[in-house]
């Protein structure tokens, strides 16, 4: 009998909708016009503004008309701000106006901002004055002379003045089709150079809806606490569009702070949240975690990076709520595989689940492109409605990512079992080749994270004259713990082949992270090369 191949197809339900982002919001407003749609989750409860679905729809349509007073359908408009309610109004307003929203990380500096604005050929940008010490409004004016197509700079502080132009109801909204481009999301930069993924309405609307449905978010008035940054698909798609697809109340956290998030869950009786592992760890390590009433929690989901098995177990024990894991990337809108709330503990802790509805997944040999037998490690590829149009005005990069048959090559190393469940073994670029032996960092990271002295970990390959690459472990100790290198070596040797044991060990106070909370391994290498890290 021939071996079973690593190829799986997601379910055909729920149905794939021919829908735009504007349609998604309008349907929610029709179903539940008086339900709270959006709450500004500010630290001061007295300043928490809120909108019903009917009110939010009206504001988004005003935003669309105001945008059309300044821009033409098809133009790109950037947004550079933290999680503001007006960000959400701009997201839907731009979609209704037929514009393409370009999302920008609030942590960017002048060089990075200039690159995004020029590469996307943005005609306008919405910005706040400053955020966490970053003088954003001044920076826009600093780079504007180098961005010849940037003609409009609009400050969120003057949102009322901007949106007033939308009171002119003679401004007609253009026809918008589900496959029209709606957003450019720049890849988050765990490997450095950013590319702008050109995403479409159908991909985002369906992916957000399917993610919320598989998480188990109720369709009858759930409360979603949004901690993921809106400039990232985890925030503006999985959280915002996911919540709207369920007509849920979205409590928007301007910037993640674990104590604030715990308070919002308790005050607003939050039911659902998506977070990256660094967020969930910070919440559980917060001194108020044990005393916070989290009995309303019904669905917790993690993604954005590999999720250690020990963290999954700990979360389910602490929260008493079903836990799911999403897996994908910006280029696929963003979720391609996901676990199920009723999966076994083993599947929840050790896999990334099965393909999403209407999505295909296969594991290939990166050298030959052939689909591998089940159980073999190879590159994770996905195909379906969710795949981006391509990288904006980068045809060569697009051709390298999406093959002639429509498969998106993710660069992730995975293995699939006979049921279609996949496990993540790392990134093609992260795989360490030591003396001709392939070493997958995920395996070591899982083991190290289980050790009680370790709060967070990243395993990286460093150049070595003899072996080609050498295994290095970068560790952040758990609160109140100290790192005992000899004890950790003994611990790993009891569980792994000797050649996999890290030869270089480094302690860090914090990791360099992308805006969405992923550890930037390339920055760890740069810090090591610059002599900024002391070896244990």
Coordinates of C-alpha atoms in Angstrom, one line a residue:
X1 CA 0.0 0.0 0.0
X2 CA 1.4 3.4 -0.9
X3 CA 2.1 5.9 1.9
X4 CA -0.5 8.4 2.9
X5 CA 0.5 11.8 1.5
X6 CA 0.6 15.0 3.6
X7 CA -2.4 16.7 2.0
X8 CA -5.6 17.8 3.8
X9 CA -8.6 19.8 2.9
X10 CA -10.7 21.8 5.4
X11 CA -14.5 21.4 5.9
X12 CA -17.0 22.9 3.5
X13 CA -19.0 24.5 6.4
X14 CA -19.5 27.3 7.3
X15 CA -20.2 28.4 3.8
X16 CA -17.7 30.6 1.9
X17 CA -19.4 34.0 1.6
X18 CA -19.1 36.4 -1.4
X19 CA -18.8 39.4 0.9
X20 CA -17.0 42.7 1.5
X21 CA -16.0 44.2 4.9
X22 CA -18.9 46.7 4.5
X23 CA -21.4 43.9 4.0
X24 CA -20.1 42.2 7.1
X25 CA -20.7 45.2 9.3
X26 CA -24.1 46.0 7.7
X27 CA -25.3 42.5 8.4
X28 CA -24.2 42.7 12.0
X29 CA -26.0 46.1 12.4
X30 CA -29.2 44.6 10.9
X31 CA -29.1 41.6 13.3
X32 CA -28.3 43.5 16.4
X33 CA -28.6 47.3 15.9
X34 CA -28.8 48.2 19.6
X35 CA -26.1 45.8 20.8
X36 CA -22.8 47.4 21.9
X37 CA -20.4 47.0 19.1
X38 CA -17.3 48.9 20.2
X39 CA -15.9 50.0 23.6
X40 CA -12.7 52.0 24.0
X41 CA -11.0 50.0 26.8
X42 CA -9.0 53.0 28.2
X43 CA -7.4 52.7 31.7
X44 CA -9.8 55.2 33.1
X45 CA -13.3 53.6 33.0
X46 CA -14.9 57.1 33.0
X47 CA -13.3 57.7 29.6
X48 CA -14.6 54.5 27.9
X49 CA -16.5 55.7 24.9
X50 CA -18.9 53.2 23.2
X51 CA -21.0 52.7 20.1
X52 CA -23.9 50.4 19.2
X53 CA -23.8 48.5 15.9
X54 CA -26.3 51.0 14.4
X55 CA -24.0 53.9 15.6
X56 CA -20.8 52.2 14.4
X57 CA -22.3 51.5 10.9
X58 CA -23.3 55.1 10.6
X59 CA -19.9 56.4 11.7
X60 CA -18.1 54.0 9.2
X61 CA -20.3 55.3 6.4
X62 CA -19.5 58.9 7.4
X63 CA -15.8 57.9 7.3
X64 CA -16.2 56.4 3.8
X65 CA -17.8 59.6 2.4
X66 CA -15.2 61.8 4.1
X67 CA -12.5 59.7 2.6
X68 CA -14.0 60.0 -0.9
X69 CA -13.9 63.8 -0.4
X70 CA -10.1 63.5 -0.4
X71 CA -9.2 60.3 -2.2
X72 CA -10.1 58.2 -5.2
X73 CA -11.2 54.6 -5.1
X74 CA -8.1 52.3 -5.5
X75 CA -5.7 54.7 -3.8
X76 CA -3.7 53.7 -0.8
X77 CA -4.2 55.4 2.6
X78 CA -1.9 54.6 5.6
X79 CA -2.9 54.5 9.2
X80 CA -0.2 54.9 11.9
X81 CA -1.7 54.7 15.4
X82 CA -2.3 52.3 18.3
X83 CA -5.7 50.7 18.9
X84 CA -8.1 53.6 18.7
X85 CA -11.9 53.3 18.0
X86 CA -11.4 55.6 15.0
X87 CA -8.9 53.1 13.6
X88 CA -11.7 50.6 13.3
X89 CA -14.0 53.3 11.7
X90 CA -11.2 54.0 9.2
X91 CA -10.8 50.3 8.5
X92 CA -14.5 49.9 7.5
X93 CA -14.7 53.4 6.0
X94 CA -11.8 52.8 3.7
X95 CA -13.3 49.4 2.7
X96 CA -16.6 51.0 1.9
X97 CA -14.9 53.7 -0.1
X98 CA -13.0 51.3 -2.3
X99 CA -9.6 52.4 -0.9
X100 CA -6.7 50.2 0.2
X101 CA -5.7 50.7 3.9
X102 CA -1.9 50.5 4.6
X103 CA -1.3 49.5 8.2
X104 CA 1.9 50.8 9.9
X105 CA 3.4 49.6 13.1
X106 CA 3.3 52.4 15.8
X107 CA 6.9 51.5 16.8
X108 CA 8.3 52.4 13.4
X109 CA 10.8 55.2 13.1
X110 CA 11.5 57.6 10.3
X111 CA 13.4 55.2 8.0
X112 CA 10.8 52.4 8.3
X113 CA 7.9 54.8 7.9
X114 CA 9.4 56.3 4.8
X115 CA 9.9 52.9 3.3
X116 CA 6.3 51.8 3.8
X117 CA 4.8 55.1 2.5
X118 CA 7.0 55.1 -0.6
X119 CA 6.7 51.4 -1.4
X120 CA 2.9 51.5 -1.0
X121 CA 2.7 54.8 -2.8
X122 CA 0.3 56.0 -0.2
X123 CA -1.7 59.1 -1.0
X124 CA -2.5 59.9 2.6
X125 CA -1.8 59.0 6.2
X126 CA -3.8 59.1 9.4
X127 CA -1.6 59.6 12.4
X128 CA -1.6 60.5 16.1
X129 CA 0.8 63.1 17.6
X130 CA 2.9 60.6 19.6
X131 CA 2.8 57.2 21.2
X132 CA 5.1 55.8 23.9
X133 CA 7.6 58.5 23.2
X134 CA 7.6 58.1 19.5
X135 CA 6.9 61.6 17.9
X136 CA 4.8 60.2 15.1
X137 CA 3.1 63.4 13.7
X138 CA 6.5 65.2 13.5
X139 CA 8.0 62.1 11.9
X140 CA 5.4 62.1 9.1
X141 CA 6.3 65.7 8.3
X142 CA 10.0 64.8 8.4
X143 CA 9.6 62.1 5.8
X144 CA 6.9 63.7 3.7
X145 CA 9.3 65.5 1.3
X146 CA 10.8 62.1 0.4
X147 CA 7.3 60.7 -0.4
X148 CA 6.2 62.4 -3.6
X149 CA 2.7 60.7 -3.7
X150 CA 1.8 61.6 -0.1
X151 CA -0.5 64.6 -0.3
X152 CA -2.7 64.3 2.8
X153 CA -1.7 64.1 6.5
X154 CA -4.7 63.8 8.8
X155 CA -4.2 63.8 12.6
X156 CA -6.6 61.6 14.6
X157 CA -6.9 64.5 17.1
X158 CA -8.9 66.3 14.3
X159 CA -11.1 63.2 13.6
X160 CA -14.3 65.2 14.2
X161 CA -13.2 67.8 11.6
X162 CA -12.2 65.1 9.1
X163 CA -15.4 63.0 9.4
X164 CA -17.7 66.1 9.2
X165 CA -17.1 66.0 5.4
X166 CA -19.0 62.7 5.5
X167 CA -22.2 64.5 6.4
X168 CA -22.5 65.3 2.7
X169 CA -24.8 62.5 1.7
X170 CA -24.5 63.4 -2.0
X171 CA -21.1 61.7 -2.0
X172 CA -22.0 58.2 -3.4
X173 CA -20.1 55.1 -2.2
X174 CA -18.6 53.2 -5.1
X175 CA -19.4 49.6 -5.9
X176 CA -17.0 47.3 -4.1
X177 CA -16.4 43.7 -5.0
X178 CA -15.4 40.8 -2.7
X179 CA -12.1 40.1 -4.5
X180 CA -11.1 43.8 -4.6
X181 CA -7.9 44.7 -2.7
X182 CA -8.7 46.3 0.7
X183 CA -5.5 46.2 2.7
X184 CA -1.7 46.1 2.5
X185 CA -0.2 44.5 5.6
X186 CA 3.6 44.6 5.8
X187 CA 5.1 41.3 7.0
X188 CA 6.0 41.7 10.6
X189 CA 9.8 41.3 10.4
X190 CA 11.0 38.2 12.3
X191 CA 13.4 37.8 9.4
X192 CA 14.0 41.5 8.6
X193 CA 13.0 42.9 5.2
X194 CA 9.3 43.8 5.0
X195 CA 7.0 43.1 2.1
X196 CA 3.5 44.4 1.6
X197 CA 0.9 41.6 1.4
X198 CA -2.0 42.8 -0.8
X199 CA -5.2 41.4 0.8
X200 CA -8.8 41.3 -0.4
X201 CA -12.3 41.6 1.1
X202 CA -13.3 38.0 0.7
X203 CA -10.2 36.7 2.3
X204 CA -10.3 38.9 5.3
X205 CA -14.1 38.8 6.0
X206 CA -14.4 35.0 5.7
X207 CA -11.1 34.3 7.6
X208 CA -12.1 36.5 10.5
X209 CA -15.6 34.8 10.6
X210 CA -14.3 31.3 10.4
X211 CA -11.7 31.9 13.1
X212 CA -14.3 33.2 15.6
X213 CA -16.6 30.3 14.7
X214 CA -13.9 27.6 15.3
X215 CA -12.8 29.3 18.6
X216 CA -16.3 28.8 19.8
X217 CA -17.3 32.4 20.3
X218 CA -21.0 32.6 20.9
X219 CA -23.3 34.2 18.3
X220 CA -25.6 35.8 20.8
X221 CA -23.9 38.8 22.4
X222 CA -20.4 37.7 23.3
X223 CA -17.8 40.2 24.6
X224 CA -14.4 40.1 22.9
X225 CA -11.4 41.7 24.6
X226 CA -9.1 42.8 21.8
X227 CA -5.4 43.0 22.8
X228 CA -3.8 42.3 19.4
X229 CA -2.5 45.4 17.6
X230 CA -4.8 46.6 14.8
X231 CA -1.9 47.1 12.4
X232 CA -1.5 43.3 12.4
X233 CA -4.0 40.9 10.9
X234 CA -4.4 39.3 14.3
X235 CA -6.0 42.5 15.5
X236 CA -7.9 44.0 12.5
X237 CA -9.0 40.7 11.0
X238 CA -9.2 37.9 13.6
X239 CA -10.4 40.2 16.4
X240 CA -12.3 43.1 14.8
X241 CA -13.8 41.2 11.8
X242 CA -14.2 38.0 13.9
X243 CA -16.1 39.9 16.5
X244 CA -18.3 41.7 13.9
X245 CA -19.1 38.3 12.3
X246 CA -20.6 37.2 15.6
X247 CA -22.2 40.6 16.3
X248 CA -20.1 40.6 19.5
X249 CA -19.1 43.6 21.7
X250 CA -15.5 44.5 21.0
X251 CA -13.6 46.0 23.9
X252 CA -10.6 47.6 22.3
X253 CA -7.3 47.8 24.3
X254 CA -5.2 50.7 23.1
X255 CA -1.9 49.1 24.1
X256 CA -1.4 45.8 25.9
X257 CA -0.9 46.0 29.6
X258 CA -1.6 42.8 31.5
X259 CA -3.2 44.5 34.6
X260 CA -5.6 46.5 32.4
X261 CA -6.6 43.5 30.3
X262 CA -7.4 41.5 33.5
X263 CA -9.5 44.4 34.8
X264 CA -11.4 44.7 31.4
X265 CA -12.2 41.0 31.5
X266 CA -13.7 41.3 35.0
X267 CA -15.5 44.7 34.4
X268 CA -17.0 43.9 31.0
X269 CA -17.4 40.1 31.7
X270 CA -15.2 39.3 28.7
X271 CA -15.8 36.0 27.0
X272 CA -13.1 35.8 24.3
X273 CA -9.5 36.8 23.5
X274 CA -6.8 36.1 21.0
X275 CA -3.2 36.8 22.2
X276 CA 0.3 35.9 21.4
X277 CA 2.1 33.7 24.0
X278 CA 4.1 36.6 25.4
X279 CA 0.8 38.4 26.3
X280 CA -0.8 35.3 27.9
X281 CA 2.4 34.7 30.0
X282 CA 2.4 38.3 31.1
X283 CA -1.2 38.0 32.3
X284 CA -0.6 34.9 34.2
X285 CA 2.5 36.3 35.8
X286 CA 0.7 39.5 36.9
X287 CA 0.2 39.8 40.7
X288 CA -3.6 40.4 40.2
X289 CA -4.2 37.3 38.1
X290 CA -5.1 35.1 41.0
X291 CA -7.7 37.5 42.4
X292 CA -9.3 38.5 39.1
X293 CA -12.8 37.0 38.4
X294 CA -12.3 35.3 35.0
X295 CA -15.4 33.1 35.3
X296 CA -16.9 34.7 32.2
X297 CA -14.1 33.5 29.9
X298 CA -15.3 31.0 27.3
X299 CA -12.7 31.0 24.5
X300 CA -9.0 31.8 24.5
X301 CA -6.9 31.5 21.4
X302 CA -3.2 32.0 20.8
X303 CA -1.1 32.4 17.7
X304 CA 1.6 34.5 16.1
X305 CA 4.3 32.0 17.0
X306 CA 4.7 28.5 18.2
X307 CA 2.8 27.8 21.5
X308 CA 4.7 25.7 24.0
X309 CA 2.8 22.7 25.2
X310 CA 3.4 23.6 28.8
X311 CA 1.7 27.0 28.2
X312 CA -1.4 25.4 26.7
X313 CA -1.8 23.1 29.8
X314 CA -1.2 25.9 32.2
X315 CA -3.8 28.2 30.5
X316 CA -6.5 25.6 30.4
X317 CA -5.9 24.8 34.1
X318 CA -5.9 28.5 35.1
X319 CA -8.8 29.7 33.0
X320 CA -11.0 26.6 32.8
X321 CA -11.9 27.6 29.2
X322 CA -11.4 25.9 25.9
X323 CA -8.1 26.9 24.3
X324 CA -7.4 26.9 20.6
X325 CA -4.3 27.7 18.5
X326 CA -4.3 29.5 15.2
X327 CA -1.6 29.1 12.6
X328 CA -0.8 30.9 9.4
X329 CA 0.7 34.2 8.3
X330 CA -0.2 37.6 7.0
X331 CA -0.1 36.4 3.4
X332 CA -3.1 34.0 4.0
X333 CA -5.5 36.5 5.7
X334 CA -4.0 35.2 8.2
X335 CA -5.3 31.7 9.5
X336 CA -4.8 28.5 7.5
X337 CA -4.9 25.8 10.3
X338 CA -6.4 25.8 13.7
X339 CA -7.2 23.4 16.5
X340 CA -10.7 22.8 17.8
X341 CA -12.1 23.6 21.3
X342 CA -13.0 19.9 21.9
X343 CA -9.6 18.5 20.7
X344 CA -7.8 16.2 23.0
X345 CA -5.2 17.7 25.3
X346 CA -2.5 16.1 23.2
X347 CA -3.8 17.7 20.0
X348 CA -4.3 21.1 21.7
X349 CA -0.8 21.1 23.2
X350 CA 1.1 19.4 20.4
X351 CA -0.4 20.5 17.1
X352 CA -1.8 23.4 15.1
X353 CA -4.9 21.5 14.2
X354 CA -6.5 21.0 10.8
X355 CA -7.1 23.2 7.8
X356 CA -9.7 26.0 8.0
X357 CA -12.9 25.8 6.0
X358 CA -12.4 25.9 2.2
X359 CA -8.6 25.7 2.7
X360 CA -6.1 23.2 1.5
X361 CA -2.8 22.4 3.2
X362 CA 0.1 20.2 2.1
X363 CA 3.7 19.5 3.3
X364 CA 6.3 19.4 0.6
X365 CA 10.0 18.6 0.2
X366 CA 11.5 22.1 -0.1
X367 CA 14.2 20.8 -2.5
X368 CA 11.9 18.9 -5.0
X369 CA 8.4 20.4 -4.4
X370 CA 7.0 16.9 -4.0
X371 CA 4.2 16.3 -1.4
X372 CA 5.8 14.2 1.4
X373 CA 4.3 11.1 3.1
X374 CA 2.7 11.8 6.4
X375 CA 5.0 12.1 9.4
X376 CA 7.8 13.7 7.4
X377 CA 9.0 17.2 8.0
X378 CA 8.8 19.7 5.1
X379 CA 7.5 23.1 4.1
X380 CA 3.9 24.0 4.9
X381 CA 2.0 25.2 1.9
X382 CA -1.6 26.4 1.6
X383 CA -4.1 27.2 -1.1
X384 CA -7.6 28.7 -1.2
X385 CA -9.7 31.8 -1.1
X386 CA -7.5 33.2 1.8
X387 CA -4.3 33.6 -0.2
X388 CA -3.2 37.2 -0.8
X389 CA -3.2 38.7 -4.3
X390 CA 0.5 39.0 -3.9
X391 CA 3.2 41.4 -2.6
X392 CA 2.3 44.9 -3.7
X393 CA 4.4 45.8 -6.8
X394 CA 6.9 43.0 -6.1
X395 CA 6.3 40.5 -8.8
X396 CA 9.5 38.5 -8.2
X397 CA 8.8 38.1 -4.5
X398 CA 5.1 37.2 -5.3
X399 CA 6.3 34.5 -7.8
X400 CA 8.6 33.1 -5.2
X401 CA 5.8 32.9 -2.6
X402 CA 2.8 31.7 -4.7
X403 CA 3.5 29.0 -7.3
X404 CA 1.7 28.5 -10.7
X405 CA -0.9 26.2 -9.1
X406 CA -1.9 28.9 -6.5
X407 CA 0.0 27.3 -3.5
X408 CA 1.4 29.8 -1.0
X409 CA 4.8 28.6 0.3
X410 CA 5.0 29.8 3.9
X411 CA 8.6 28.9 4.8
X412 CA 7.3 27.1 7.9
X413 CA 8.6 23.6 8.6
X414 CA 5.8 21.2 9.7
X415 CA 4.8 17.6 9.7
X416 CA 1.2 16.2 9.1
X417 CA -0.3 13.1 10.5
X418 CA -3.0 10.9 8.8
X419 CA -5.8 13.0 10.2
X420 CA -4.5 16.3 8.7
X421 CA -3.2 17.6 12.0
X422 CA 0.1 19.4 11.7
X423 CA 2.9 20.0 14.1
X424 CA 5.3 23.0 13.7
X425 CA 9.0 22.2 13.7
X426 CA 10.3 25.7 13.0
X427 CA 11.1 28.0 10.0
X428 CA 13.2 27.0 7.0
X429 CA 15.4 30.0 7.8
X430 CA 15.5 29.0 11.5
X431 CA 16.5 25.4 11.0
X432 CA 20.0 24.9 12.4
X433 CA 22.3 22.7 10.4
X434 CA 25.1 21.7 12.7
X435 CA 27.8 19.5 11.1
X436 CA 25.3 18.3 8.6
X437 CA 22.6 17.4 11.2
X438 CA 19.3 19.2 11.0
X439 CA 18.2 20.6 14.4
X440 CA 14.7 22.1 14.8
X441 CA 14.6 24.9 17.4
X442 CA 11.0 24.2 18.3
X443 CA 11.9 20.9 19.9
X444 CA 14.4 22.5 22.2
X445 CA 12.2 25.5 23.0
X446 CA 9.3 23.2 24.0
X447 CA 11.6 21.4 26.5
X448 CA 13.2 24.5 27.9
X449 CA 9.9 26.2 28.4
X450 CA 8.7 23.4 30.5
X451 CA 11.5 23.9 33.0
X452 CA 10.3 25.9 36.0
X453 CA 13.2 28.4 35.9
X454 CA 12.4 29.6 32.3
X455 CA 9.9 32.3 31.6
X456 CA 10.6 32.6 27.8
X457 CA 13.1 31.1 25.4
X458 CA 14.4 31.3 21.8
X459 CA 16.8 28.9 20.3
X460 CA 18.9 30.3 17.4
X461 CA 21.7 29.1 15.2
X462 CA 25.0 31.1 15.4
X463 CA 27.8 30.8 12.9
X464 CA 30.6 28.5 13.9
X465 CA 33.9 27.8 12.0
X466 CA 34.0 24.1 12.8
X467 CA 30.3 23.0 12.7
X468 CA 28.9 25.6 10.3
X469 CA 26.3 26.6 12.9
X470 CA 26.2 26.1 16.7
X471 CA 23.0 25.9 18.8
X472 CA 22.5 28.9 21.1
X473 CA 19.7 29.3 23.8
X474 CA 18.5 32.8 24.7
X475 CA 16.6 32.6 28.0
X476 CA 14.5 35.0 30.2
X477 CA 14.2 33.6 33.7
X478 CA 10.8 33.1 35.3
X479 CA 9.8 35.7 38.0
X480 CA 12.0 35.1 41.1
X481 CA 14.0 32.3 39.4
X482 CA 17.7 32.1 38.4
X483 CA 19.2 30.2 35.5
X484 CA 21.4 27.3 36.3
X485 CA 23.2 26.4 33.1
X486 CA 24.6 23.1 34.3
X487 CA 21.2 22.0 35.5
X488 CA 19.6 22.9 32.2
X489 CA 22.2 21.0 30.3
X490 CA 21.6 17.9 32.4
X491 CA 17.8 18.4 31.9
X492 CA 18.2 18.5 28.1
X493 CA 20.7 15.6 27.9
X494 CA 18.1 13.4 29.7
X495 CA 15.6 14.1 26.9
X496 CA 17.6 14.9 23.7
X497 CA 20.5 13.5 21.6
X498 CA 23.8 15.2 22.8
X499 CA 24.4 17.1 19.5
X500 CA 21.1 19.1 20.0
X501 CA 22.2 20.5 23.4
X502 CA 23.0 24.2 23.1
X503 CA 26.7 25.1 23.3
X504 CA 26.0 28.8 23.8
X505 CA 23.8 30.1 26.6
X506 CA 22.6 33.7 27.1
X507 CA 20.3 35.4 29.6
X508 CA 18.2 38.3 28.5
X509 CA 15.9 40.7 30.5
X510 CA 13.5 40.9 27.6
X511 CA 13.4 39.8 24.0
X512 CA 13.3 42.0 20.9
X513 CA 9.7 41.6 19.6
X514 CA 7.8 42.5 16.6
X515 CA 4.7 44.7 17.2
X516 CA 2.6 41.6 17.2
X517 CA 4.7 39.9 19.9
X518 CA 6.9 37.5 17.9
X519 CA 10.5 37.1 19.0
X520 CA 12.9 38.6 16.3
X521 CA 15.5 35.9 16.1
X522 CA 17.5 37.9 13.5
X523 CA 17.8 40.7 16.1
X524 CA 19.2 38.3 18.7
X525 CA 21.9 37.3 16.2
X526 CA 22.6 41.0 15.5
X527 CA 22.8 41.7 19.3
X528 CA 25.2 38.8 19.7
X529 CA 27.4 39.9 16.8
X530 CA 27.5 43.4 18.3
X531 CA 28.7 42.0 21.7
X532 CA 25.6 43.2 23.5
X533 CA 24.8 39.9 25.2
X534 CA 26.8 38.3 28.0
X535 CA 27.3 34.6 27.7
X536 CA 26.5 32.4 30.7

